[in-house]
Amino acid sequence: MLLRRLGTCAWQAHTRDSTLLHHVKSSPLNCGSFLRSIRSTARCKNSSRPALQPLVETGGPVPSGNVFKALIFTGAFSLGSFAGATIMEYENTRNMMLEKARQAKLGWIRKKPDEDSWENIKRDIKRLWERLSPGEKVFVPICAANVLVFGLWRIPSLRMPMMKYFCSNPAARAVCWPMFLSTFSHYSAFHLFANMYVLHSFSNLAVLSLGKEQFLAVYLTAGVVASLTSILYKALTVQAGLSIGASGAIMAILAYVCAQYPDTQLSILFLPMFTFSAGTAIKVIMGIDFAGCIMGWKFFDHAAHLGGAIFGLFWTYYGAELWQKRIPLLTMYHDWRKTK
C-alpha cells in the first residue's frame, strides 16, 4: 500500500500553482477582470478598505532589489531553521530524560482515577497521539496548518492580506515572508489534498531517516529555497507572477527518500501492475520539471519544483556532515541552559 502511495505522489500531486492563480497569470485579460472583480467586491463591502495591490502580469520585470532581499532572507531563514531544530532537539531530549527519571522515582505511586470528563478527553487524545507513527506526528501539525490557511482563503474579508502575504510574488513589495508563508497556502481543494497525500506518503520514511527535528528544518528550508528558485527563474525570464503551494518543500522530501532508497519499487495507485524504482521516478520527475523550465511551460511552477528537488538531493549527500556542525551550538545552548 505504501508503494502505491509513493508512486501516486510522484505522478498525481506534482503542482505548486493553484488553478485560480494559474488563470490569473496566464492571460492579461483574465488578470484584469479578476482584479476588477476583487476591487468591486471590496468597495461594496467596505469603502474604506485599502485597494488591492496590483499584480504584475506575465512578462513583467522583477526588481533587482527584491531578488537581493530574497537571497538574504533565504540564507537567514535557513540558518534560523536549523538553529531552531537544534534547540528543539535538545529540549525534546531533555524533557524525555526528565520524564523517565520522574517515572522511575514515582512510578510505584498509583494515581487515583480522575473522574473529570475533561481530563478523560485529554487522556484519550494523548493515547491517540501516541499511536501515531513518527512521520504522522510530524505530518499532522503541518497538514493542520495547511488546512487552516486553506480555510482563511474562504473568508472574503481576508482575501487581500492573503494575496499579499500568502502568495509568493517577486514583484510585490512584501517579498520575504511570503516566500515562507506561501508554502502553506493552497487555494484549490484538490491542490491541498494532492500535496498532503504526497507528504503523508513520504513523511514516515524521511522522519525515520532524519529525525523529526532535522526533518522539519529540511522541510521548511526547502520550501523557502524552492520559492527563491522560482524568483530567480522569473527574474531571468522576465516573467513575474504568483506562486503558492507546498510542492517545492514536498519535492525535497520526495527527492531525499528516492535518493536514499533508490531501489524501492513504486507503482501508480490506479495502475499497480506497472512498477518502477524510486531512483528512476525522481529522475523522470526532475527531467519533466527541467524541460518545463527550458520550454517555458506555465501550468506548474517547474522552477520551484526543481529547486526543492535539488535541495533534497543536496541534503541526501551532504546533510549528515552539515547536521554534525550543530554540535557547537548544542554545547553552547546546554551551557546557557544550565544557568537557568
mmCIF file of C-alpha atoms in Angstrom:
data_model
loop_
_atom_site.group_PDB
_atom_site.id
_atom_site.type_symbol
_atom_site.label_atom_id
_atom_site.label_comp_id
_atom_site.label_asym_id
_atom_site.label_seq_id
_atom_site.Cartn_x
_atom_site.Cartn_y
_atom_site.Cartn_z
ATOM 1 C CA MET A 1 0.000 0.000 0.000
ATOM 2 C CA LEU A 2 2.839 2.353 0.828
ATOM 3 C CA LEU A 3 4.476 1.727 -2.519
ATOM 4 C CA ARG A 4 1.276 2.625 -4.287
ATOM 5 C CA ARG A 5 1.101 5.838 -2.356
ATOM 6 C CA LEU A 6 4.673 6.673 -3.223
ATOM 7 C CA GLY A 7 4.009 6.104 -6.874
ATOM 8 C CA THR A 8 0.845 8.144 -6.747
ATOM 9 C CA CYS A 9 2.552 11.124 -5.207
ATOM 10 C CA ALA A 10 5.204 11.097 -7.885
ATOM 11 C CA TRP A 11 2.648 11.485 -10.652
ATOM 12 C CA GLN A 12 -0.588 12.940 -9.263
ATOM 13 C CA ALA A 13 0.452 15.793 -6.993
ATOM 14 C CA HIS A 14 3.164 17.446 -8.990
ATOM 15 C CA THR A 15 1.892 21.021 -8.720
ATOM 16 C CA ARG A 16 2.642 24.304 -6.996
ATOM 17 C CA ASP A 17 0.344 26.897 -8.590
ATOM 18 C CA SER A 18 -3.343 26.733 -7.769
ATOM 19 C CA THR A 19 -5.843 26.613 -10.610
ATOM 20 C CA LEU A 20 -7.167 30.075 -9.838
ATOM 21 C CA LEU A 21 -3.756 31.701 -9.707
ATOM 22 C CA HIS A 22 -2.694 29.957 -12.900
ATOM 23 C CA HIS A 23 -5.568 31.574 -14.747
ATOM 24 C CA VAL A 24 -4.682 34.922 -13.222
ATOM 25 C CA LYS A 25 -1.134 34.689 -14.561
ATOM 26 C CA SER A 26 -1.814 33.117 -17.916
ATOM 27 C CA SER A 27 -3.875 35.854 -19.513
ATOM 28 C CA PRO A 28 -3.679 39.666 -19.223
ATOM 29 C CA LEU A 29 -7.409 39.876 -19.888
ATOM 30 C CA ASN A 30 -8.242 37.377 -17.159
ATOM 31 C CA CYS A 31 -5.876 39.143 -14.788
ATOM 32 C CA GLY A 32 -7.580 42.483 -15.322
ATOM 33 C CA SER A 33 -11.052 41.000 -14.948
ATOM 34 C CA PHE A 34 -10.023 39.171 -11.805
ATOM 35 C CA LEU A 35 -8.585 42.313 -10.215
ATOM 36 C CA ARG A 36 -11.597 44.439 -11.178
ATOM 37 C CA SER A 37 -13.971 41.906 -9.627
ATOM 38 C CA ILE A 38 -11.987 41.860 -6.376
ATOM 39 C CA ARG A 39 -11.829 45.658 -6.214
ATOM 40 C CA SER A 40 -15.542 45.917 -6.931
ATOM 41 C CA THR A 41 -16.379 43.429 -4.189
ATOM 42 C CA ALA A 42 -14.104 45.215 -1.745
ATOM 43 C CA ARG A 43 -15.733 48.604 -2.456
ATOM 44 C CA CYS A 44 -19.201 47.167 -1.953
ATOM 45 C CA LYS A 45 -18.342 45.605 1.387
ATOM 46 C CA ASN A 46 -16.177 48.331 2.832
ATOM 47 C CA SER A 47 -15.377 51.538 1.003
ATOM 48 C CA SER A 48 -12.633 52.396 3.499
ATOM 49 C CA ARG A 49 -10.709 49.174 2.856
ATOM 50 C CA PRO A 50 -7.351 49.760 1.094
ATOM 51 C CA ALA A 51 -7.205 48.833 -2.569
ATOM 52 C CA LEU A 52 -5.666 45.512 -3.563
ATOM 53 C CA GLN A 53 -2.069 45.853 -4.662
ATOM 54 C CA PRO A 54 -1.886 45.366 -8.452
ATOM 55 C CA LEU A 55 -0.444 42.095 -9.670
ATOM 56 C CA VAL A 56 2.356 42.030 -12.186
ATOM 57 C CA GLU A 57 1.262 40.264 -15.343
ATOM 58 C CA THR A 58 3.281 37.572 -17.056
ATOM 59 C CA GLY A 59 6.250 39.130 -18.809
ATOM 60 C CA GLY A 60 6.770 41.924 -16.297
ATOM 61 C CA PRO A 61 10.199 42.657 -14.812
ATOM 62 C CA VAL A 62 11.316 41.613 -11.335
ATOM 63 C CA PRO A 63 13.037 44.385 -9.331
ATOM 64 C CA SER A 64 16.670 43.534 -8.652
ATOM 65 C CA GLY A 65 16.246 44.737 -5.076
ATOM 66 C CA ASN A 66 13.629 42.053 -4.472
ATOM 67 C CA VAL A 67 15.989 39.373 -5.756
ATOM 68 C CA PHE A 68 18.646 40.565 -3.319
ATOM 69 C CA LYS A 69 16.123 40.546 -0.461
ATOM 70 C CA ALA A 70 15.080 37.007 -1.385
ATOM 71 C CA LEU A 71 18.687 35.800 -1.317
ATOM 72 C CA ILE A 72 19.358 37.343 2.101
ATOM 73 C CA PHE A 73 16.085 36.049 3.526
ATOM 74 C CA THR A 74 16.764 32.508 2.280
ATOM 75 C CA GLY A 75 20.167 32.424 3.952
ATOM 76 C CA ALA A 76 18.899 33.872 7.229
ATOM 77 C CA PHE A 77 15.807 31.663 7.302
ATOM 78 C CA SER A 78 17.831 28.523 6.579
ATOM 79 C CA LEU A 79 20.253 29.228 9.416
ATOM 80 C CA GLY A 80 17.368 30.044 11.733
ATOM 81 C CA SER A 81 15.516 26.845 10.823
ATOM 82 C CA PHE A 82 18.452 24.583 11.608
ATOM 83 C CA ALA A 83 19.331 26.529 14.755
ATOM 84 C CA GLY A 84 15.728 26.184 15.903
ATOM 85 C CA ALA A 85 15.781 22.468 15.092
ATOM 86 C CA THR A 86 18.940 22.082 17.183
ATOM 87 C CA ILE A 87 17.325 23.766 20.184
ATOM 88 C CA MET A 88 14.138 21.734 19.692
ATOM 89 C CA GLU A 89 16.182 18.534 19.630
ATOM 90 C CA TYR A 90 17.892 19.494 22.891
ATOM 91 C CA GLU A 91 14.635 20.389 24.651
ATOM 92 C CA ASN A 92 12.853 17.245 23.461
ATOM 93 C CA THR A 93 15.720 15.044 24.634
ATOM 94 C CA ARG A 94 15.900 16.857 27.972
ATOM 95 C CA ASN A 95 12.156 16.577 28.585
ATOM 96 C CA MET A 96 12.191 12.888 27.692
ATOM 97 C CA MET A 97 15.007 12.196 30.161
ATOM 98 C CA LEU A 98 13.294 14.182 32.921
ATOM 99 C CA GLU A 99 10.041 12.324 32.314
ATOM 100 C CA LYS A 100 11.772 8.948 32.520
ATOM 101 C CA ALA A 101 13.501 9.997 35.741
ATOM 102 C CA ARG A 102 10.183 11.131 37.204
ATOM 103 C CA GLN A 103 8.500 7.860 36.274
ATOM 104 C CA ALA A 104 11.360 5.847 37.771
ATOM 105 C CA LYS A 105 11.069 7.807 41.014
ATOM 106 C CA LEU A 106 7.298 7.984 41.350
ATOM 107 C CA GLY A 107 6.181 5.095 39.183
ATOM 108 C CA TRP A 108 5.258 2.959 42.202
ATOM 109 C CA ILE A 109 2.651 5.516 43.288
ATOM 110 C CA ARG A 110 -0.742 4.684 41.869
ATOM 111 C CA LYS A 111 -2.676 7.706 40.772
ATOM 112 C CA LYS A 112 -6.371 7.707 41.572
ATOM 113 C CA PRO A 113 -8.646 7.582 38.543
ATOM 114 C CA ASP A 114 -9.740 11.068 37.589
ATOM 115 C CA GLU A 115 -13.474 11.432 37.172
ATOM 116 C CA ASP A 116 -13.192 14.790 35.412
ATOM 117 C CA SER A 117 -14.561 14.417 31.882
ATOM 118 C CA TRP A 118 -12.104 16.986 30.501
ATOM 119 C CA GLU A 119 -9.180 15.035 31.921
ATOM 120 C CA ASN A 120 -10.555 11.881 30.334
ATOM 121 C CA ILE A 121 -10.774 13.634 26.966
ATOM 122 C CA LYS A 122 -7.182 14.825 27.238
ATOM 123 C CA ARG A 123 -6.075 11.329 28.182
ATOM 124 C CA ASP A 124 -7.873 9.847 25.162
ATOM 125 C CA ILE A 125 -6.297 12.412 22.851
ATOM 126 C CA LYS A 126 -2.883 11.607 24.278
ATOM 127 C CA ARG A 127 -3.436 7.906 23.652
ATOM 128 C CA LEU A 128 -4.434 8.577 20.048
ATOM 129 C CA TRP A 129 -1.362 10.749 19.568
ATOM 130 C CA GLU A 130 0.932 8.076 20.974
ATOM 131 C CA ARG A 131 -0.448 5.558 18.478
ATOM 132 C CA LEU A 132 0.715 7.661 15.541
ATOM 133 C CA SER A 133 3.927 6.798 13.740
ATOM 134 C CA PRO A 134 6.871 9.238 13.985
ATOM 135 C CA GLY A 135 6.137 10.524 10.495
ATOM 136 C CA GLU A 136 2.455 11.051 11.254
ATOM 137 C CA LYS A 137 3.310 13.053 14.371
ATOM 138 C CA VAL A 138 5.174 15.493 12.136
ATOM 139 C CA PHE A 139 2.658 15.332 9.309
ATOM 140 C CA VAL A 140 -0.425 16.160 11.395
ATOM 141 C CA PRO A 141 0.689 19.673 12.517
ATOM 142 C CA ILE A 142 1.908 20.542 9.007
ATOM 143 C CA CYS A 143 -1.356 19.345 7.484
ATOM 144 C CA ALA A 144 -3.371 21.259 10.089
ATOM 145 C CA ALA A 145 -1.505 24.469 9.245
ATOM 146 C CA ASN A 146 -2.189 23.977 5.533
ATOM 147 C CA VAL A 147 -5.876 23.284 6.161
ATOM 148 C CA LEU A 148 -6.120 26.392 8.350
ATOM 149 C CA VAL A 149 -4.637 28.600 5.627
ATOM 150 C CA PHE A 150 -6.946 26.966 3.076
ATOM 151 C CA GLY A 151 -9.876 27.955 5.276
ATOM 152 C CA LEU A 152 -8.637 31.536 5.544
ATOM 153 C CA TRP A 153 -8.790 31.811 1.748
ATOM 154 C CA ARG A 154 -12.546 31.220 2.040
ATOM 155 C CA ILE A 155 -13.081 34.373 4.131
ATOM 156 C CA PRO A 156 -13.776 37.258 1.702
ATOM 157 C CA SER A 157 -12.582 39.945 4.100
ATOM 158 C CA LEU A 158 -9.150 38.270 4.283
ATOM 159 C CA ARG A 159 -8.659 37.969 0.537
ATOM 160 C CA MET A 160 -6.360 40.977 0.192
ATOM 161 C CA PRO A 161 -3.975 40.137 3.078
ATOM 162 C CA MET A 162 -3.911 36.538 1.859
ATOM 163 C CA MET A 163 -2.898 37.705 -1.612
ATOM 164 C CA LYS A 164 -0.210 39.897 -0.078
ATOM 165 C CA TYR A 165 1.361 37.546 2.451
ATOM 166 C CA PHE A 166 0.434 34.001 1.356
ATOM 167 C CA CYS A 167 1.348 34.305 -2.331
ATOM 168 C CA SER A 168 4.973 34.480 -3.412
ATOM 169 C CA ASN A 169 5.208 37.305 -5.947
ATOM 170 C CA PRO A 170 8.747 38.542 -6.765
ATOM 171 C CA ALA A 171 7.410 41.885 -7.998
ATOM 172 C CA ALA A 172 5.398 42.688 -4.853
ATOM 173 C CA ARG A 173 6.500 44.925 -2.004
ATOM 174 C CA ALA A 174 6.323 42.069 0.505
ATOM 175 C CA VAL A 175 8.725 39.528 -0.949
ATOM 176 C CA CYS A 176 10.439 37.843 2.022
ATOM 177 C CA TRP A 177 7.876 36.325 4.378
ATOM 178 C CA PRO A 178 5.548 35.284 1.528
ATOM 179 C CA MET A 179 8.396 33.017 0.374
ATOM 180 C CA PHE A 180 7.770 31.027 3.565
ATOM 181 C CA LEU A 181 4.041 31.538 4.135
ATOM 182 C CA SER A 182 3.144 30.615 0.555
ATOM 183 C CA THR A 183 4.419 27.076 1.202
ATOM 184 C CA PHE A 184 1.401 26.570 3.495
ATOM 185 C CA SER A 185 -1.043 28.194 1.087
ATOM 186 C CA HIS A 186 -3.464 26.344 -1.218
ATOM 187 C CA TYR A 187 -6.459 27.885 -2.940
ATOM 188 C CA SER A 188 -7.730 24.710 -4.609
ATOM 189 C CA ALA A 189 -9.051 21.805 -2.518
ATOM 190 C CA PHE A 190 -7.544 19.304 -4.955
ATOM 191 C CA HIS A 191 -4.179 21.077 -4.758
ATOM 192 C CA LEU A 192 -4.275 20.806 -0.961
ATOM 193 C CA PHE A 193 -5.362 17.155 -0.981
ATOM 194 C CA ALA A 194 -2.751 16.106 -3.534
ATOM 195 C CA ASN A 195 0.135 17.784 -1.719
ATOM 196 C CA MET A 196 -0.877 16.467 1.696
ATOM 197 C CA TYR A 197 -1.309 12.975 0.248
ATOM 198 C CA VAL A 198 2.231 13.121 -1.098
ATOM 199 C CA LEU A 199 3.634 14.424 2.170
ATOM 200 C CA HIS A 200 1.867 11.725 4.175
ATOM 201 C CA SER A 201 3.207 9.039 1.836
ATOM 202 C CA PHE A 202 6.837 10.100 2.202
ATOM 203 C CA SER A 203 6.998 11.660 5.654
ATOM 204 C CA ASN A 204 7.374 8.478 7.683
ATOM 205 C CA LEU A 205 10.407 7.204 5.768
ATOM 206 C CA ALA A 206 12.000 10.646 5.856
ATOM 207 C CA VAL A 207 11.385 11.154 9.585
ATOM 208 C CA LEU A 208 12.745 7.703 10.429
ATOM 209 C CA SER A 209 15.897 8.568 8.496
ATOM 210 C CA LEU A 210 16.348 12.189 9.596
ATOM 211 C CA GLY A 211 14.569 12.502 12.925
ATOM 212 C CA LYS A 212 11.667 14.891 13.382
ATOM 213 C CA GLU A 213 13.761 17.969 14.203
ATOM 214 C CA GLN A 214 16.041 17.632 11.193
ATOM 215 C CA PHE A 215 13.035 16.765 9.014
ATOM 216 C CA LEU A 216 11.277 19.999 9.983
ATOM 217 C CA ALA A 217 14.402 22.041 9.291
ATOM 218 C CA VAL A 218 14.845 20.421 5.881
ATOM 219 C CA TYR A 219 11.153 20.787 5.008
ATOM 220 C CA LEU A 220 10.886 24.460 5.971
ATOM 221 C CA THR A 221 14.209 25.394 4.392
ATOM 222 C CA ALA A 222 13.345 23.532 1.196
ATOM 223 C CA GLY A 223 10.110 25.498 0.897
ATOM 224 C CA VAL A 224 11.976 28.809 1.027
ATOM 225 C CA VAL A 225 14.714 27.536 -1.306
ATOM 226 C CA ALA A 226 12.012 26.487 -3.779
ATOM 227 C CA SER A 227 10.490 29.973 -3.583
ATOM 228 C CA LEU A 228 13.920 31.509 -4.164
ATOM 229 C CA THR A 229 14.481 29.296 -7.210
ATOM 230 C CA SER A 230 11.126 30.394 -8.587
ATOM 231 C CA ILE A 231 12.004 34.060 -8.034
ATOM 232 C CA LEU A 232 15.392 33.693 -9.728
ATOM 233 C CA TYR A 233 13.798 31.934 -12.700
ATOM 234 C CA LYS A 234 11.129 34.614 -13.041
ATOM 235 C CA ALA A 235 13.768 37.331 -12.823
ATOM 236 C CA LEU A 236 15.880 35.700 -15.546
ATOM 237 C CA THR A 237 12.915 35.109 -17.853
ATOM 238 C CA VAL A 238 11.200 38.430 -17.002
ATOM 239 C CA GLN A 239 8.015 36.592 -16.061
ATOM 240 C CA ALA A 240 6.841 37.732 -12.656
ATOM 241 C CA GLY A 241 3.749 36.052 -11.245
ATOM 242 C CA LEU A 242 2.200 34.352 -8.245
ATOM 243 C CA SER A 243 3.181 31.002 -6.749
ATOM 244 C CA ILE A 244 1.579 29.131 -3.870
ATOM 245 C CA GLY A 245 1.670 25.591 -2.526
ATOM 246 C CA ALA A 246 3.823 23.146 -0.589
ATOM 247 C CA SER A 247 5.069 21.261 -3.652
ATOM 248 C CA GLY A 248 8.572 22.736 -3.531
ATOM 249 C CA ALA A 249 9.115 21.593 0.061
ATOM 250 C CA ILE A 250 7.497 18.224 -0.645
ATOM 251 C CA MET A 251 9.703 17.718 -3.699
ATOM 252 C CA ALA A 252 12.721 17.968 -1.399
ATOM 253 C CA ILE A 253 11.338 15.191 0.811
ATOM 254 C CA LEU A 254 10.427 13.115 -2.247
ATOM 255 C CA ALA A 255 13.910 13.543 -3.730
ATOM 256 C CA TYR A 256 15.567 12.716 -0.409
ATOM 257 C CA VAL A 257 13.614 9.482 0.035
ATOM 258 C CA CYS A 258 14.060 8.411 -3.597
ATOM 259 C CA ALA A 259 17.811 9.051 -3.442
ATOM 260 C CA GLN A 260 18.149 7.429 -0.021
ATOM 261 C CA TYR A 261 16.202 4.327 -1.074
ATOM 262 C CA PRO A 262 16.683 4.232 -4.880
ATOM 263 C CA ASP A 263 15.865 0.531 -5.271
ATOM 264 C CA THR A 264 12.454 0.796 -3.622
ATOM 265 C CA GLN A 265 9.788 -0.307 -6.082
ATOM 266 C CA LEU A 266 6.963 2.162 -6.630
ATOM 267 C CA SER A 267 3.716 1.934 -8.516
ATOM 268 C CA ILE A 268 0.906 4.227 -9.595
ATOM 269 C CA LEU A 269 -2.228 3.965 -7.458
ATOM 270 C CA PHE A 270 -4.652 3.032 -10.237
ATOM 271 C CA LEU A 271 -2.055 1.100 -12.255
ATOM 272 C CA PRO A 272 -0.446 -1.222 -9.687
ATOM 273 C CA MET A 273 0.759 -3.598 -12.397
ATOM 274 C CA PHE A 274 3.356 -1.029 -13.548
ATOM 275 C CA THR A 275 6.272 -0.752 -11.135
ATOM 276 C CA PHE A 276 9.466 1.277 -11.269
ATOM 277 C CA SER A 277 12.298 2.149 -8.922
ATOM 278 C CA ALA A 278 12.333 5.263 -6.771
ATOM 279 C CA GLY A 279 15.606 6.301 -8.385
ATOM 280 C CA THR A 280 14.013 6.213 -11.820
ATOM 281 C CA ALA A 281 10.942 8.095 -10.596
ATOM 282 C CA ILE A 282 12.851 11.107 -9.277
ATOM 283 C CA LYS A 283 14.940 11.295 -12.459
ATOM 284 C CA VAL A 284 11.808 11.378 -14.608
ATOM 285 C CA ILE A 285 10.088 13.964 -12.418
ATOM 286 C CA MET A 286 13.114 16.250 -12.356
ATOM 287 C CA GLY A 287 13.524 15.780 -16.100
ATOM 288 C CA ILE A 288 9.950 16.942 -16.677
ATOM 289 C CA ASP A 289 10.494 19.987 -14.471
ATOM 290 C CA PHE A 290 13.759 20.819 -16.224
ATOM 291 C CA ALA A 291 12.020 20.581 -19.584
ATOM 292 C CA GLY A 292 9.240 22.785 -18.236
ATOM 293 C CA CYS A 293 11.772 25.461 -17.293
ATOM 294 C CA ILE A 294 13.506 25.300 -20.681
ATOM 295 C CA MET A 295 10.278 25.270 -22.685
ATOM 296 C CA GLY A 296 8.612 27.907 -20.531
ATOM 297 C CA TRP A 297 5.591 25.818 -19.566
ATOM 298 C CA LYS A 298 3.186 27.815 -17.398
ATOM 299 C CA PHE A 299 0.816 25.312 -15.838
ATOM 300 C CA PHE A 300 3.170 24.407 -12.946
ATOM 301 C CA ASP A 301 5.916 26.328 -11.185
ATOM 302 C CA HIS A 302 8.568 23.961 -12.530
ATOM 303 C CA ALA A 303 11.431 26.089 -11.226
ATOM 304 C CA ALA A 304 10.140 25.782 -7.655
ATOM 305 C CA HIS A 305 9.746 22.017 -8.048
ATOM 306 C CA LEU A 306 13.253 21.699 -9.431
ATOM 307 C CA GLY A 307 14.734 23.888 -6.695
ATOM 308 C CA GLY A 308 13.089 21.812 -3.977
ATOM 309 C CA ALA A 309 14.230 18.533 -5.539
ATOM 310 C CA ILE A 310 17.817 19.764 -5.917
ATOM 311 C CA PHE A 311 17.869 20.794 -2.261
ATOM 312 C CA GLY A 312 16.573 17.343 -1.279
ATOM 313 C CA LEU A 313 19.339 15.657 -3.274
ATOM 314 C CA PHE A 314 21.899 18.036 -1.790
ATOM 315 C CA TRP A 315 20.806 17.081 1.713
ATOM 316 C CA THR A 316 20.948 13.395 0.845
ATOM 317 C CA TYR A 317 24.666 13.570 0.068
ATOM 318 C CA TYR A 318 25.870 16.382 2.339
ATOM 319 C CA GLY A 319 23.200 16.686 5.022
ATOM 320 C CA ALA A 320 24.715 14.261 7.531
ATOM 321 C CA GLU A 321 28.003 16.147 7.515
ATOM 322 C CA LEU A 322 26.315 19.538 7.808
ATOM 323 C CA TRP A 323 23.995 18.348 10.577
ATOM 324 C CA GLN A 324 27.019 17.415 12.692
ATOM 325 C CA LYS A 325 28.129 21.040 12.622
ATOM 326 C CA ARG A 326 25.308 21.862 15.042
ATOM 327 C CA ILE A 327 27.314 20.376 17.947
ATOM 328 C CA PRO A 328 28.981 23.690 18.958
ATOM 329 C CA LEU A 329 25.567 25.377 19.079
ATOM 330 C CA LEU A 330 24.183 22.444 21.049
ATOM 331 C CA THR A 331 27.034 22.720 23.553
ATOM 332 C CA MET A 332 26.640 26.476 23.870
ATOM 333 C CA TYR A 333 22.899 26.159 24.426
ATOM 334 C CA HIS A 334 23.464 23.423 27.004
ATOM 335 C CA ASP A 335 25.859 25.644 28.956
ATOM 336 C CA TRP A 336 23.376 28.509 28.816
ATOM 337 C CA ARG A 337 20.515 26.213 29.852
ATOM 338 C CA LYS A 338 22.368 25.103 32.984
ATOM 339 C CA THR A 339 22.408 28.678 34.263
ATOM 340 C CA LYS A 340 18.605 28.916 34.095
#
